[in-house]
């Protein structure tokens, strides 16, 4: 099977005809028609086997995740996802692998209503690079630089689930039972919060998606905005599965604050719009949790339920000695 047959067989079906794709797969470049008055939001992410996903990850999940992490970036900009390209490096032509990979990609592409419009196919160690393109009305994108003192800090869904699954995989422990399967699904099949990004675009001041963990990612917002954050550890949204997987509160908070891969959105919302933001999330069937406040003093601080500051250690967050 040559490269062109491979593209025809597995990837052309992900490229349905649509008005905003003047020319899709098959020429030297795609021709896209963005809506009038919109800017293009463009983002790329690469997944490398063994680095960005466990080597035993199902091909379906690799396809899903490669697209999901890119769509998550568009969600964090408040952009509407439209198109993507796929640069795929494969060690060999493994048809069952390709069929699974394409099915995972297709499942999320259909879900998010995005069209594959081109790419590149080469031989080498497995790696997947996707470039996703979205549209956002000029002047209305959510940026990292918009956080203001007094904003509530909001996160969607729950935190720490993917990190718990990754830790379990790193320890070599088998996935046993429904709860552990749900945690592993959070690592393998993240849900990009596209609808939430759109719903909060005109309510939030700033947003970022949580790929590297709350401390690191919110840290980017704080740097870009020139502000600090006061986080309430007791308010971090926690799944029932994570409570079981990590009963120790310190260790659990470490997963939630330092662990990555949840692909939830973290937004800062002015207090006057908090109720509207929470209602907008609820309409989408998503929880939005107030985990703290943007403050003037720079830095990322975490407090316990009594207002005492916690200090990050290797084992987790602890009280100052
Ligand atoms: P060129 O040599 O002009 O770069 P290619 O032979 O790399 O063209 O690709 C031929 C066509 O197939 C192009 O339209 C390209 O965008 C598309 N394509 C290549 N690989 C993929 C892929 N993995 N998924 C989707 N489209 C692809
Ligand atoms: Mg090419």
Tab-separated table of C-alpha atoms and ligand atoms in Angstrom:
chain	number	residue	atom	x	y	z
A	1	UNK	CA	0.000	0.000	0.000
A	2	UNK	CA	1.593	3.289	-1.053
A	3	UNK	CA	1.218	6.616	0.685
A	4	UNK	CA	-1.564	7.827	-1.622
A	5	UNK	CA	-3.644	4.690	-1.233
A	6	UNK	CA	-3.177	4.948	2.519
A	7	UNK	CA	-4.445	8.543	2.534
A	8	UNK	CA	-7.383	7.625	0.272
A	9	UNK	CA	-8.322	4.637	2.375
A	10	UNK	CA	-7.959	5.963	5.926
A	11	UNK	CA	-7.913	9.747	5.873
A	12	UNK	CA	-9.927	11.018	2.898
A	13	UNK	CA	-13.162	9.871	4.634
A	14	UNK	CA	-12.425	12.430	7.368
A	15	UNK	CA	-12.671	15.182	4.799
A	16	UNK	CA	-16.367	15.607	3.981
A	17	UNK	CA	-17.359	18.342	1.515
A	18	UNK	CA	-18.273	21.589	3.192
A	19	UNK	CA	-18.660	25.205	2.060
A	20	UNK	CA	-15.683	26.479	4.072
A	21	UNK	CA	-13.322	23.980	2.378
A	22	UNK	CA	-12.857	25.175	-1.203
A	23	UNK	CA	-10.153	22.550	-1.811
A	24	UNK	CA	-9.327	19.731	0.619
A	25	UNK	CA	-6.984	16.733	0.506
A	26	UNK	CA	-5.317	16.031	-2.832
A	27	UNK	CA	-3.690	19.203	-4.109
A	28	UNK	CA	-0.488	20.928	-3.018
A	29	UNK	CA	-2.343	22.891	-0.362
A	30	UNK	CA	-5.856	23.214	0.961
A	31	UNK	CA	-7.934	26.311	0.219
A	32	UNK	CA	-10.085	27.388	3.163
A	33	UNK	CA	-12.782	30.041	3.365
A	34	UNK	CA	-12.911	31.704	6.788
A	35	UNK	CA	-16.085	33.584	7.733
A	36	UNK	CA	-16.066	37.368	7.213
A	37	UNK	CA	-14.947	39.385	10.230
A	38	UNK	CA	-13.215	36.437	11.871
A	39	UNK	CA	-9.593	35.773	12.768
A	40	UNK	CA	-8.031	32.345	12.369
A	41	UNK	CA	-6.856	30.626	15.571
A	42	UNK	CA	-4.057	28.180	14.640
A	43	UNK	CA	-2.379	25.661	16.944
A	44	UNK	CA	-0.117	22.586	16.607
A	45	UNK	CA	0.714	19.765	18.994
A	46	UNK	CA	2.813	16.652	18.495
A	47	UNK	CA	2.302	13.334	20.262
A	48	UNK	CA	5.312	11.005	20.384
A	49	UNK	CA	4.887	7.348	21.363
A	50	UNK	CA	6.194	6.699	24.899
A	51	UNK	CA	6.515	10.388	25.689
A	52	UNK	CA	3.012	11.777	25.278
A	53	UNK	CA	1.087	8.549	25.563
A	54	UNK	CA	1.861	5.114	27.033
A	55	UNK	CA	3.208	2.781	24.329
A	56	UNK	CA	0.346	0.342	24.976
A	57	UNK	CA	-2.302	3.000	24.220
A	58	UNK	CA	-4.981	1.738	21.818
A	59	UNK	CA	-4.628	3.246	18.301
A	60	UNK	CA	-8.199	4.601	18.584
A	61	UNK	CA	-7.171	6.566	21.670
A	62	UNK	CA	-4.001	7.887	20.020
A	63	UNK	CA	-6.100	9.252	17.148
A	64	UNK	CA	-8.633	10.733	19.551
A	65	UNK	CA	-6.057	12.301	21.855
A	66	UNK	CA	-3.917	13.774	19.076
A	67	UNK	CA	-6.917	15.767	17.886
A	68	UNK	CA	-8.298	16.414	21.390
A	69	UNK	CA	-5.194	18.190	22.679
A	70	UNK	CA	-5.289	20.547	19.694
A	71	UNK	CA	-9.018	21.240	19.935
A	72	UNK	CA	-8.506	21.955	23.630
A	73	UNK	CA	-6.165	24.809	22.680
A	74	UNK	CA	-8.836	26.246	20.375
A	75	UNK	CA	-11.405	25.911	23.182
A	76	UNK	CA	-9.149	27.927	25.474
A	77	UNK	CA	-9.081	30.738	22.895
A	78	UNK	CA	-12.874	30.790	22.635
A	79	UNK	CA	-12.508	29.775	18.971
A	80	UNK	CA	-14.890	27.657	16.926
A	81	UNK	CA	-12.934	24.651	15.609
A	82	UNK	CA	-13.194	24.240	11.836
A	83	UNK	CA	-10.283	22.446	10.174
A	84	UNK	CA	-7.194	20.368	10.892
A	85	UNK	CA	-4.161	18.881	9.167
A	86	UNK	CA	-2.401	15.637	10.084
A	87	UNK	CA	1.357	15.003	9.789
A	88	UNK	CA	1.809	11.329	10.495
A	89	UNK	CA	5.109	9.459	10.861
A	90	UNK	CA	4.723	5.681	10.897
A	91	UNK	CA	7.303	2.904	11.339
A	92	UNK	CA	5.403	0.736	8.821
A	93	UNK	CA	1.969	0.306	7.237
A	94	UNK	CA	0.028	-1.592	9.897
A	95	UNK	CA	-3.550	-1.732	8.608
A	96	UNK	CA	-5.322	-2.643	11.863
A	97	UNK	CA	-3.394	0.129	13.631
A	98	UNK	CA	-4.280	2.645	10.922
A	99	UNK	CA	-7.943	1.624	10.981
A	100	UNK	CA	-8.106	2.103	14.760
A	101	UNK	CA	-6.204	5.377	14.646
A	102	UNK	CA	-8.410	6.769	11.865
A	103	UNK	CA	-11.560	5.666	13.742
A	104	UNK	CA	-10.491	7.549	16.890
A	105	UNK	CA	-9.648	10.620	14.872
A	106	UNK	CA	-12.945	10.362	13.007
A	107	UNK	CA	-15.002	9.927	16.173
A	108	UNK	CA	-13.780	13.191	17.662
A	109	UNK	CA	-13.700	15.017	14.305
A	110	UNK	CA	-17.393	14.173	13.824
A	111	UNK	CA	-18.179	15.127	17.423
A	112	UNK	CA	-16.470	18.489	17.095
A	113	UNK	CA	-17.554	19.002	13.479
A	114	UNK	CA	-14.025	19.631	12.147
A	115	UNK	CA	-12.751	18.615	8.703
A	116	UNK	CA	-9.368	17.099	7.849
A	117	UNK	CA	-8.012	19.225	4.996
A	118	UNK	CA	-4.470	17.933	4.418
A	119	UNK	CA	-1.297	16.637	5.939
A	120	UNK	CA	1.866	14.719	5.337
A	121	UNK	CA	2.747	11.035	5.633
A	122	UNK	CA	6.290	9.817	6.289
A	123	UNK	CA	8.124	6.741	7.556
A	124	UNK	CA	9.916	6.800	10.924
A	125	UNK	CA	9.290	6.343	14.662
A	126	UNK	CA	5.582	6.829	15.459
A	127	UNK	CA	4.672	10.458	15.889
A	128	UNK	CA	1.501	12.418	15.216
A	129	UNK	CA	1.393	16.167	14.636
A	130	UNK	CA	-1.942	17.876	14.196
A	131	UNK	CA	-2.516	21.505	13.336
A	132	UNK	CA	-6.013	22.663	14.219
A	133	UNK	CA	-7.549	25.845	12.876
A	134	UNK	CA	-10.537	27.664	14.290
A	135	UNK	CA	-12.361	30.935	13.816
A	136	UNK	CA	-13.070	33.644	16.324
A	137	UNK	CA	-14.789	36.996	15.750
A	138	UNK	CA	-12.116	39.707	15.588
A	139	UNK	CA	-11.396	41.134	19.031
A	140	UNK	CA	-13.246	38.452	20.999
A	141	UNK	CA	-10.641	35.726	21.547
A	142	UNK	CA	-9.879	34.686	25.142
A	143	UNK	CA	-6.253	35.465	25.912
A	144	UNK	CA	-3.930	34.584	28.755
A	145	UNK	CA	-3.283	38.254	29.430
A	146	UNK	CA	-6.789	39.301	30.470
A	147	UNK	CA	-6.913	38.239	34.166
A	148	UNK	CA	-7.652	41.063	36.648
A	149	UNK	CA	-7.448	41.204	40.466
A	150	UNK	CA	-10.813	40.198	41.914
A	151	UNK	CA	-11.597	37.692	39.128
A	152	UNK	CA	-12.846	34.306	40.280
A	153	UNK	CA	-10.674	31.412	39.082
A	154	UNK	CA	-12.849	28.733	37.520
A	155	UNK	CA	-12.104	25.220	36.332
A	156	UNK	CA	-14.409	22.921	34.404
A	157	UNK	CA	-14.983	19.281	35.340
A	158	UNK	CA	-12.648	17.622	37.838
A	159	UNK	CA	-8.870	17.787	38.303
A	160	UNK	CA	-6.237	15.119	38.890
A	161	UNK	CA	-7.972	12.192	37.212
A	162	UNK	CA	-5.589	11.878	34.264
A	163	UNK	CA	-2.555	12.307	36.518
A	164	UNK	CA	-3.780	9.468	38.745
A	165	UNK	CA	-4.178	7.236	35.695
A	166	UNK	CA	-0.723	8.161	34.410
A	167	UNK	CA	0.831	7.412	37.807
A	168	UNK	CA	-0.859	4.038	37.875
A	169	UNK	CA	0.458	3.248	34.400
A	170	UNK	CA	3.970	4.378	35.398
A	171	UNK	CA	3.816	2.060	38.401
A	172	UNK	CA	2.925	-0.808	36.076
A	173	UNK	CA	-0.392	-1.470	37.865
A	174	UNK	CA	-3.213	-3.046	35.861
A	175	UNK	CA	-6.457	-1.120	35.376
A	176	UNK	CA	-9.037	-2.932	37.504
A	177	UNK	CA	-12.711	-2.046	37.931
A	178	UNK	CA	-15.022	0.637	36.600
A	179	UNK	CA	-13.534	3.514	38.626
A	180	UNK	CA	-9.986	2.875	37.415
A	181	UNK	CA	-11.257	2.491	33.847
A	182	UNK	CA	-12.923	5.890	34.101
A	183	UNK	CA	-9.671	7.453	35.315
A	184	UNK	CA	-7.733	5.833	32.471
A	185	UNK	CA	-10.329	7.118	29.978
A	186	UNK	CA	-9.660	10.641	31.264
A	187	UNK	CA	-6.006	10.165	30.281
A	188	UNK	CA	-6.650	8.435	26.955
A	189	UNK	CA	-9.745	10.256	25.692
A	190	UNK	CA	-9.839	13.803	27.007
A	191	UNK	CA	-12.916	15.879	26.100
A	192	UNK	CA	-11.911	19.225	24.627
A	193	UNK	CA	-14.254	21.834	26.153
A	194	UNK	CA	-15.059	23.597	22.885
A	195	UNK	CA	-18.675	24.457	23.676
A	196	UNK	CA	-17.653	25.851	27.060
A	197	UNK	CA	-14.971	28.064	25.515
A	198	UNK	CA	-17.594	29.506	23.163
A	199	UNK	CA	-20.184	29.931	25.931
A	200	UNK	CA	-17.723	31.759	28.212
A	201	UNK	CA	-15.982	33.765	25.489
A	202	UNK	CA	-17.809	36.969	26.345
A	203	UNK	CA	-17.980	36.305	30.093
A	204	UNK	CA	-14.408	35.362	31.041
A	205	UNK	CA	-11.417	37.699	31.144
A	206	UNK	CA	-8.782	35.009	30.411
A	207	UNK	CA	-8.534	31.288	29.764
A	208	UNK	CA	-6.059	28.450	29.336
A	209	UNK	CA	-6.473	24.708	28.940
A	210	UNK	CA	-4.966	22.434	31.583
A	211	UNK	CA	-2.401	20.252	29.817
A	212	UNK	CA	0.636	20.580	32.101
A	213	UNK	CA	-1.236	20.991	35.392
A	214	UNK	CA	-2.984	23.801	37.259
A	215	UNK	CA	0.145	25.373	38.792
A	216	UNK	CA	2.061	25.470	35.501
A	217	UNK	CA	-0.823	26.472	33.253
A	218	UNK	CA	-2.485	29.013	35.537
A	219	UNK	CA	1.066	30.272	36.066
A	220	UNK	CA	1.168	31.244	32.378
A	221	UNK	CA	-2.025	33.267	32.825
A	222	UNK	CA	-0.578	34.966	35.918
A	223	UNK	CA	2.663	35.849	34.095
A	224	UNK	CA	0.861	37.131	31.013
A	225	UNK	CA	-1.560	39.186	33.112
A	226	UNK	CA	0.932	40.445	35.724
A	227	UNK	CA	-1.172	39.175	38.653
A	228	UNK	CA	-1.203	36.383	41.276
A	229	UNK	CA	-3.612	33.631	42.358
A	230	UNK	CA	-4.953	32.534	45.747
A	231	UNK	CA	-6.200	28.954	45.383
A	232	UNK	CA	-8.351	27.183	47.988
A	233	UNK	CA	-7.141	23.557	48.098
A	234	UNK	CA	-10.394	22.307	49.637
A	235	UNK	CA	-12.367	23.591	46.652
A	236	UNK	CA	-10.460	21.727	43.919
A	237	UNK	CA	-13.127	19.708	42.071
A	238	UNK	CA	-12.523	16.029	42.745
A	239	UNK	CA	-14.079	12.969	41.124
A	240	UNK	CA	-15.401	10.077	43.210
A	241	UNK	CA	-12.905	7.849	41.363
A	242	UNK	CA	-9.949	10.008	42.375
A	243	UNK	CA	-11.062	10.017	46.034
A	244	UNK	CA	-10.844	6.232	45.947
A	245	UNK	CA	-7.627	6.051	43.920
A	246	UNK	CA	-5.854	8.522	46.232
A	247	UNK	CA	-7.440	8.763	49.694
A	248	UNK	CA	-4.558	10.847	51.107
A	249	UNK	CA	-5.550	14.521	50.761
A	250	UNK	CA	-1.972	15.851	50.397
A	251	UNK	CA	-1.055	13.387	47.681
A	252	UNK	CA	-4.378	13.972	45.946
A	253	UNK	CA	-3.915	17.731	45.901
A	254	UNK	CA	-0.464	17.247	44.437
A	255	UNK	CA	-2.037	15.295	41.550
A	256	UNK	CA	-4.636	18.033	41.126
A	257	UNK	CA	-2.232	20.967	41.230
A	258	UNK	CA	0.939	19.563	39.660
A	259	UNK	CA	-0.454	16.740	37.484
A	260	UNK	CA	-1.377	17.351	33.861
A	261	UNK	CA	-3.417	15.908	31.018
A	262	UNK	CA	-6.917	16.767	32.277
A	263	UNK	CA	-7.621	19.150	29.366
A	264	UNK	CA	-10.177	21.035	31.411
A	265	UNK	CA	-10.455	24.801	30.978
A	266	UNK	CA	-9.205	27.226	33.603
A	267	UNK	CA	-10.774	30.663	33.250
A	268	UNK	CA	-10.789	33.885	35.183
A	269	UNK	CA	-14.228	35.455	35.453
A	270	UNK	CA	-15.132	38.841	36.941
A	271	UNK	CA	-17.218	38.313	40.089
A	272	UNK	CA	-20.170	40.187	38.547
A	273	UNK	CA	-20.418	37.548	35.794
A	274	UNK	CA	-19.809	34.479	37.944
A	275	UNK	CA	-23.448	33.365	38.178
A	276	UNK	CA	-23.927	33.804	34.413
A	277	UNK	CA	-20.771	31.776	33.734
A	278	UNK	CA	-21.864	28.955	36.013
A	279	UNK	CA	-25.308	28.893	34.393
A	280	UNK	CA	-23.743	28.803	30.917
A	281	UNK	CA	-21.657	25.791	31.954
A	282	UNK	CA	-24.657	24.063	33.571
A	283	UNK	CA	-26.623	24.467	30.327
A	284	UNK	CA	-23.874	22.392	28.682
A	285	UNK	CA	-24.039	19.781	31.437
A	286	UNK	CA	-20.642	20.829	32.780
A	287	UNK	CA	-19.615	21.868	36.241
A	288	UNK	CA	-17.650	25.060	36.745
A	289	UNK	CA	-15.956	25.338	40.126
A	290	UNK	CA	-14.722	28.509	41.810
A	291	UNK	CA	-11.301	27.486	43.163
A	292	UNK	CA	-9.974	30.878	44.204
A	293	UNK	CA	-9.282	34.443	43.267
A	294	UNK	CA	-6.928	36.511	41.155
A	295	UNK	CA	-4.931	38.849	43.419
A	296	UNK	CA	-2.639	41.794	42.819
A	297	UNK	CA	0.418	40.215	44.497
A	298	UNK	CA	2.286	38.060	41.967
A	299	UNK	CA	2.711	34.337	42.589
A	300	UNK	CA	0.669	31.139	42.885
A	301	UNK	CA	-0.497	30.519	46.473
A	302	UNK	CA	-2.535	27.629	47.850
A	303	UNK	CA	-4.475	27.805	51.142
A	304	UNK	CA	-6.104	25.181	53.353
A	305	UNK	CA	-9.679	25.357	54.660
A	306	UNK	CA	-8.580	27.596	57.572
A	307	UNK	CA	-6.876	30.135	55.368
A	308	UNK	CA	-3.365	28.904	56.235
A	309	UNK	CA	-0.885	28.803	53.330
A	310	UNK	CA	0.261	25.409	52.060
A	311	UNK	CA	3.762	24.752	50.815
A	312	UNK	CA	4.496	22.448	47.915
A	313	UNK	CA	6.778	19.496	48.750
A	314	UNK	CA	7.726	16.325	46.868
A	315	UNK	CA	4.987	14.499	48.754
A	316	UNK	CA	2.284	17.076	48.184
A	317	UNK	CA	1.045	20.338	49.625
A	318	UNK	CA	1.924	20.804	53.303
A	319	UNK	CA	1.549	23.505	55.876
A	320	UNK	CA	4.506	25.797	56.336
A	321	UNK	CA	6.701	24.277	59.046
B	1	LIG	P1	3.157	17.162	-1.564
B	1	LIG	O1	4.205	16.219	-1.999
B	1	LIG	O2	2.689	18.123	-2.612
B	1	LIG	O3	3.441	17.805	-0.248
B	1	LIG	P2	1.807	14.909	-0.479
B	1	LIG	O4	2.148	13.805	-1.399
B	1	LIG	O5	2.584	15.056	0.787
B	1	LIG	O6	1.846	16.259	-1.333
B	1	LIG	O7	0.266	14.836	-0.126
B	1	LIG	C1	-0.715	14.708	-1.121
B	1	LIG	C2	-2.025	15.235	-0.595
B	1	LIG	O8	-2.456	14.413	0.467
B	1	LIG	C3	-1.923	16.652	-0.054
B	1	LIG	O9	-3.144	17.314	-0.334
B	1	LIG	C4	-1.782	16.444	1.427
B	1	LIG	O10	-2.305	17.534	2.151
B	1	LIG	C5	-2.586	15.178	1.660
B	1	LIG	N1	-2.086	14.353	2.769
B	1	LIG	C6	-0.873	13.770	2.914
B	1	LIG	N2	-0.781	13.065	4.046
B	1	LIG	C7	-1.974	13.211	4.660
B	1	LIG	C8	-2.525	12.743	5.898
B	1	LIG	N3	-1.834	11.974	6.739
B	1	LIG	N4	-3.793	13.096	6.175
B	1	LIG	C9	-4.504	13.887	5.352
B	1	LIG	N5	-4.058	14.354	4.186
B	1	LIG	C10	-2.805	14.030	3.839
B	2	LIG	MG1	3.777	16.749	1.463
